[in-house]
Short mmCIF file of N, CA and C in Angstrom, two decimals:
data_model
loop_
_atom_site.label_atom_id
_atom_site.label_comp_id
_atom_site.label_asym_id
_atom_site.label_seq_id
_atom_site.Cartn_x
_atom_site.Cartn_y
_atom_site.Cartn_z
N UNK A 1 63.53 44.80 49.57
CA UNK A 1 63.91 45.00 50.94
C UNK A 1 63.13 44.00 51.78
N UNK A 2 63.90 43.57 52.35
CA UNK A 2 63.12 42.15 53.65
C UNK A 2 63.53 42.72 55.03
N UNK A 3 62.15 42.65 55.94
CA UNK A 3 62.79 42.88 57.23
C UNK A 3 61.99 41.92 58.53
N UNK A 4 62.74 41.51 59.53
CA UNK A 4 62.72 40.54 60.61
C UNK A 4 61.85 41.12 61.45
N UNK A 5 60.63 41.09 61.92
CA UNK A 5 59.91 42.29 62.44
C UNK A 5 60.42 42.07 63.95
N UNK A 6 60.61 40.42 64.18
CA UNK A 6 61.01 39.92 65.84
C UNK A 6 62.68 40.47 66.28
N UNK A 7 63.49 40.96 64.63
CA UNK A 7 64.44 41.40 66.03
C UNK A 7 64.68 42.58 65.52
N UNK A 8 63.95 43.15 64.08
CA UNK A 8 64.02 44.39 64.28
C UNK A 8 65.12 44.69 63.11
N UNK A 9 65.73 43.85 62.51
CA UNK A 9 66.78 43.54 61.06
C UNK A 9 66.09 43.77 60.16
N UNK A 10 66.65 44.87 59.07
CA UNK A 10 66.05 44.93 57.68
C UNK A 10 67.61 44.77 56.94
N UNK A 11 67.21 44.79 55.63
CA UNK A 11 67.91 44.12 54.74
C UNK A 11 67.82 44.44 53.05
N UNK A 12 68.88 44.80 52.41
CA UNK A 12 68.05 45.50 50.83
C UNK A 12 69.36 44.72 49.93
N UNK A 13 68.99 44.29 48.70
CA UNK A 13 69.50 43.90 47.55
C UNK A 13 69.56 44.25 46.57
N UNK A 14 70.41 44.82 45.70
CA UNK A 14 69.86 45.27 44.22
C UNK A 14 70.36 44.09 43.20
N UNK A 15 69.67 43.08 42.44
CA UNK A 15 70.15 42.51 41.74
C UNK A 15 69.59 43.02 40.26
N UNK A 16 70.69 42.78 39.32
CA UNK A 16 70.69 43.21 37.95
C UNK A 16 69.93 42.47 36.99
N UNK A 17 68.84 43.17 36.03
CA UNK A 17 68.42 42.50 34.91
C UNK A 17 68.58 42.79 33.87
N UNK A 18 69.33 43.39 33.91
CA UNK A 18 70.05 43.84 32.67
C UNK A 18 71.63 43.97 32.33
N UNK A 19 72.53 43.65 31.19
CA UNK A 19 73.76 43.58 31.57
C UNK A 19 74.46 43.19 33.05
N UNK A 20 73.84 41.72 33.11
CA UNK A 20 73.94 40.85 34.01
C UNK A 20 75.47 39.89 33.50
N UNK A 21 76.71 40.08 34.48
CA UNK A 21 78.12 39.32 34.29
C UNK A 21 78.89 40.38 33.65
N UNK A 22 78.27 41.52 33.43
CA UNK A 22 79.16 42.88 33.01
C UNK A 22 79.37 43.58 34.16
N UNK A 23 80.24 43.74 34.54
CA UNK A 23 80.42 44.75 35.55
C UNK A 23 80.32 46.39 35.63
N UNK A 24 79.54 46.92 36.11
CA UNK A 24 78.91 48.30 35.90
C UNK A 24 78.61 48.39 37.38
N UNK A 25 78.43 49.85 37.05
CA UNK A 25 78.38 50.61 38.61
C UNK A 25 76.95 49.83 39.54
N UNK A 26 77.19 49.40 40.32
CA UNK A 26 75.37 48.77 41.00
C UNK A 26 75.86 49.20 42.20
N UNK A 27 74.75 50.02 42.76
CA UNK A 27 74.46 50.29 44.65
C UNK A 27 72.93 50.36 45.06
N UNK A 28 73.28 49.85 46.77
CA UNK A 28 72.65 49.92 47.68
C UNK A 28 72.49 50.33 48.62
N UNK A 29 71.61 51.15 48.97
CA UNK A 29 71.69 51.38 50.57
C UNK A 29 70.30 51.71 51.14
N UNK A 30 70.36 51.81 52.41
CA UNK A 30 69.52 51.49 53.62
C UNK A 30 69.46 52.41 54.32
N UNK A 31 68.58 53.37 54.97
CA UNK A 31 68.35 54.36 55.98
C UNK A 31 67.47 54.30 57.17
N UNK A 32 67.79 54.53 58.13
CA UNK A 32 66.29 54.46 59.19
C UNK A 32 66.23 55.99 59.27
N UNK A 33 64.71 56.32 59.76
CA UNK A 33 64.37 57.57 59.48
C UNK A 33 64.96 58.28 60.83
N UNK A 34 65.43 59.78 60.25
CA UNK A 34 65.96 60.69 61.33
C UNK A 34 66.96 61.22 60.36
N UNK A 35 67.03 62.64 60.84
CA UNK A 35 67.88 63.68 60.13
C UNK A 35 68.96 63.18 60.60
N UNK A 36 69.81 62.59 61.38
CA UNK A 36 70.98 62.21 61.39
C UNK A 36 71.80 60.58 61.15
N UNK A 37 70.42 60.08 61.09
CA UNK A 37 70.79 58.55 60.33
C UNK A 37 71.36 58.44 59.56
N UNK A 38 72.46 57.57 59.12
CA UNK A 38 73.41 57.51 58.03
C UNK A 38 72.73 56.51 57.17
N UNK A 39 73.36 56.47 55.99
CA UNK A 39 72.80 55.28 55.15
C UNK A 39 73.65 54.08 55.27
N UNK A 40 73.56 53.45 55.14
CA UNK A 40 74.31 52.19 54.68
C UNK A 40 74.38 51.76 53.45
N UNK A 41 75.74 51.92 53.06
CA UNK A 41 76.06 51.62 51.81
C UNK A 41 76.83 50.17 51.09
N UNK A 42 76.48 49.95 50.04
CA UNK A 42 77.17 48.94 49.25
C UNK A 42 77.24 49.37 47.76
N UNK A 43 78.47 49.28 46.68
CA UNK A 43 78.32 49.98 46.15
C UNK A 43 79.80 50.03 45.18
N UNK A 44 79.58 49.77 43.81
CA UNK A 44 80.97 49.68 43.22
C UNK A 44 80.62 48.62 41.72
N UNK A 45 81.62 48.00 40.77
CA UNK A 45 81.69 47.74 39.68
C UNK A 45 81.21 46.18 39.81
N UNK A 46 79.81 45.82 39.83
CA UNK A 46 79.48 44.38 40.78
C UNK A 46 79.03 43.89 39.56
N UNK A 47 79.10 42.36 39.08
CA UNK A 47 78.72 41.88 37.93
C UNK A 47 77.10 41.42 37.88
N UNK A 48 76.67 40.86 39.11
CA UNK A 48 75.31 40.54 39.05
C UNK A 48 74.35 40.86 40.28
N UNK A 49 74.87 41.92 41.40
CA UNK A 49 74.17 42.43 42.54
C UNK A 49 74.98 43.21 43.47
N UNK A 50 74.05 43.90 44.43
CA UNK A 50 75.15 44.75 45.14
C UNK A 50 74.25 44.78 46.51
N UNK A 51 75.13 44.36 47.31
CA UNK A 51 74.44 44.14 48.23
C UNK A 51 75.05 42.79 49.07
N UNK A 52 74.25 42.58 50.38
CA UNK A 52 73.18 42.76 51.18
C UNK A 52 73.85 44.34 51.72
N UNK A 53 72.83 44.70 52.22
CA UNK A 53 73.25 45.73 53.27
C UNK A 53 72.10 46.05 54.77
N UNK A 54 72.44 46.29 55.67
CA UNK A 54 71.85 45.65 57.27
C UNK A 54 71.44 47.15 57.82
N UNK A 55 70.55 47.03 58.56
CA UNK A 55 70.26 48.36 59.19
C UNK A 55 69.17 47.28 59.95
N UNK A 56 69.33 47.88 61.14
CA UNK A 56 68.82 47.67 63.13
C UNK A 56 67.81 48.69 63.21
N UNK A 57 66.25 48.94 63.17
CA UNK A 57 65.47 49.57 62.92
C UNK A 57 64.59 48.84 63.89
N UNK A 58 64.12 48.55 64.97
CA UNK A 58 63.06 48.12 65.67
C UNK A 58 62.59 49.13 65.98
N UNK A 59 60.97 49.08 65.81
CA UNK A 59 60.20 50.84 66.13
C UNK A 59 60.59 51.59 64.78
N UNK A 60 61.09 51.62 63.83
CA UNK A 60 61.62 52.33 63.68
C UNK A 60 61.38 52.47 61.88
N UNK A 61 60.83 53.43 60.66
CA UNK A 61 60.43 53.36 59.44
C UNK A 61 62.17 53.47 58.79
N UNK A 62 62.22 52.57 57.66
CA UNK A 62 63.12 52.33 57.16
C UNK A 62 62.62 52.83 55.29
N UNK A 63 63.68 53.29 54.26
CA UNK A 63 64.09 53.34 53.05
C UNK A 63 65.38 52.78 52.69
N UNK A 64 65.08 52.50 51.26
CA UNK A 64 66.08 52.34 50.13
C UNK A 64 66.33 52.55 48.88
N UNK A 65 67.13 52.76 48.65
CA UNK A 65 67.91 53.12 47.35
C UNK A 65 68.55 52.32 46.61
N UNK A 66 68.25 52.10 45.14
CA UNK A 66 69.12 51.04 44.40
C UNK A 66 69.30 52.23 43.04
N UNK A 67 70.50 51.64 42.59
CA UNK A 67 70.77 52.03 41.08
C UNK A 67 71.71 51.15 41.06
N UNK A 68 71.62 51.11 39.21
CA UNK A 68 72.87 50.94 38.19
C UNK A 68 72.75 51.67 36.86
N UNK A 69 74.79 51.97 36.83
CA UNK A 69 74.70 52.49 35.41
C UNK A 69 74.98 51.83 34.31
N UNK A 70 74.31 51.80 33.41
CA UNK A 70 74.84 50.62 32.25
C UNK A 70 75.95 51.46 31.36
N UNK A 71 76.23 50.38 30.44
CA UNK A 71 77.47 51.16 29.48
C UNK A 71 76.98 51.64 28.55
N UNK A 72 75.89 51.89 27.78
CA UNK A 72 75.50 52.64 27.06
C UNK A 72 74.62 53.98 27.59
N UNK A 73 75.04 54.09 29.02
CA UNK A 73 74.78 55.16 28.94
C UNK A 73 73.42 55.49 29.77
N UNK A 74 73.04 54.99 30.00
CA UNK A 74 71.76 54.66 30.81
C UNK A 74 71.77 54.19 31.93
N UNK A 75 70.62 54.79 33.22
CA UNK A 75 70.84 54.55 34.33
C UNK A 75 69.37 54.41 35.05
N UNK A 76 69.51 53.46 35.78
CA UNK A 76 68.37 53.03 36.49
C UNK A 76 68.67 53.48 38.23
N UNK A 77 67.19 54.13 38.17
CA UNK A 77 67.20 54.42 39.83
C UNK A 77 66.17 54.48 40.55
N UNK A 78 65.79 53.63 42.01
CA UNK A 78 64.57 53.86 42.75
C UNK A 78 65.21 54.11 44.07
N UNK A 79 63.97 54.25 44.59
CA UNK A 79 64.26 55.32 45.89
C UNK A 79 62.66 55.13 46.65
N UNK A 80 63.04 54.05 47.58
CA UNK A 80 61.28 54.16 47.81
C UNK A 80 60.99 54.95 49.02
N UNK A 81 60.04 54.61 49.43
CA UNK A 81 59.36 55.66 50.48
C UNK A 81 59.77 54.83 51.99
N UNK A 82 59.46 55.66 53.14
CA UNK A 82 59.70 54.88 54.19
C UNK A 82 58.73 54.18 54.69
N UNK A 83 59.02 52.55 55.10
CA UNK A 83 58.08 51.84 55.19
C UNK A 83 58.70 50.69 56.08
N UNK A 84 58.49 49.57 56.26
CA UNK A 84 58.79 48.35 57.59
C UNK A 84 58.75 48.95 58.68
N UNK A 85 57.33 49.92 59.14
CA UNK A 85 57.47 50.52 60.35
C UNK A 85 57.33 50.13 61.70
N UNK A 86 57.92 49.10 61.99
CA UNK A 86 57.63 47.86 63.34
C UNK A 86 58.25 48.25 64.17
#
């Protein structure tokens, strides 16, 4: 996750290291904190990343979320804490 502290733009990527040019489930998304903030999503059968995805957070603590599922069956997932609190 990268964020612009001067205008207040954050930004998240999930790129693949594994079964990279296979297409498998990969998502992203982005939240600013508040019980009614939506996420921002990206998200679907992507061969080598999923993503960008944008969220407007000045003042404001931001999270994200990445996964993918591979074809054997296995699935990778993080979820970090809220943080770029500018």
């Amino acid at each position: 996750m990268l964020d612009n502290a001067g205008s207040g733009r954050n930004c998240a990527v999930v790129m693949k290291r594994a079964w990279v040019g296979t297409p498998t489930y990969t998502g992203v998304s982005i939240k600013k904190r508040g019980r009614f903030a939506p996420w921002v999503v990206d998200d679907g059968m992507f061969r080598y990343y999923a993503g960008p995805v944008y969220r407007h957070a000045r003042g404001q603590c931001v999270r994200f979320e990445a996964s993918v599922d591979f074809p054997n069956g296995m699935k990778s997932l993080w979820i970090s804490r809220f943080g770029h609190c500018r």
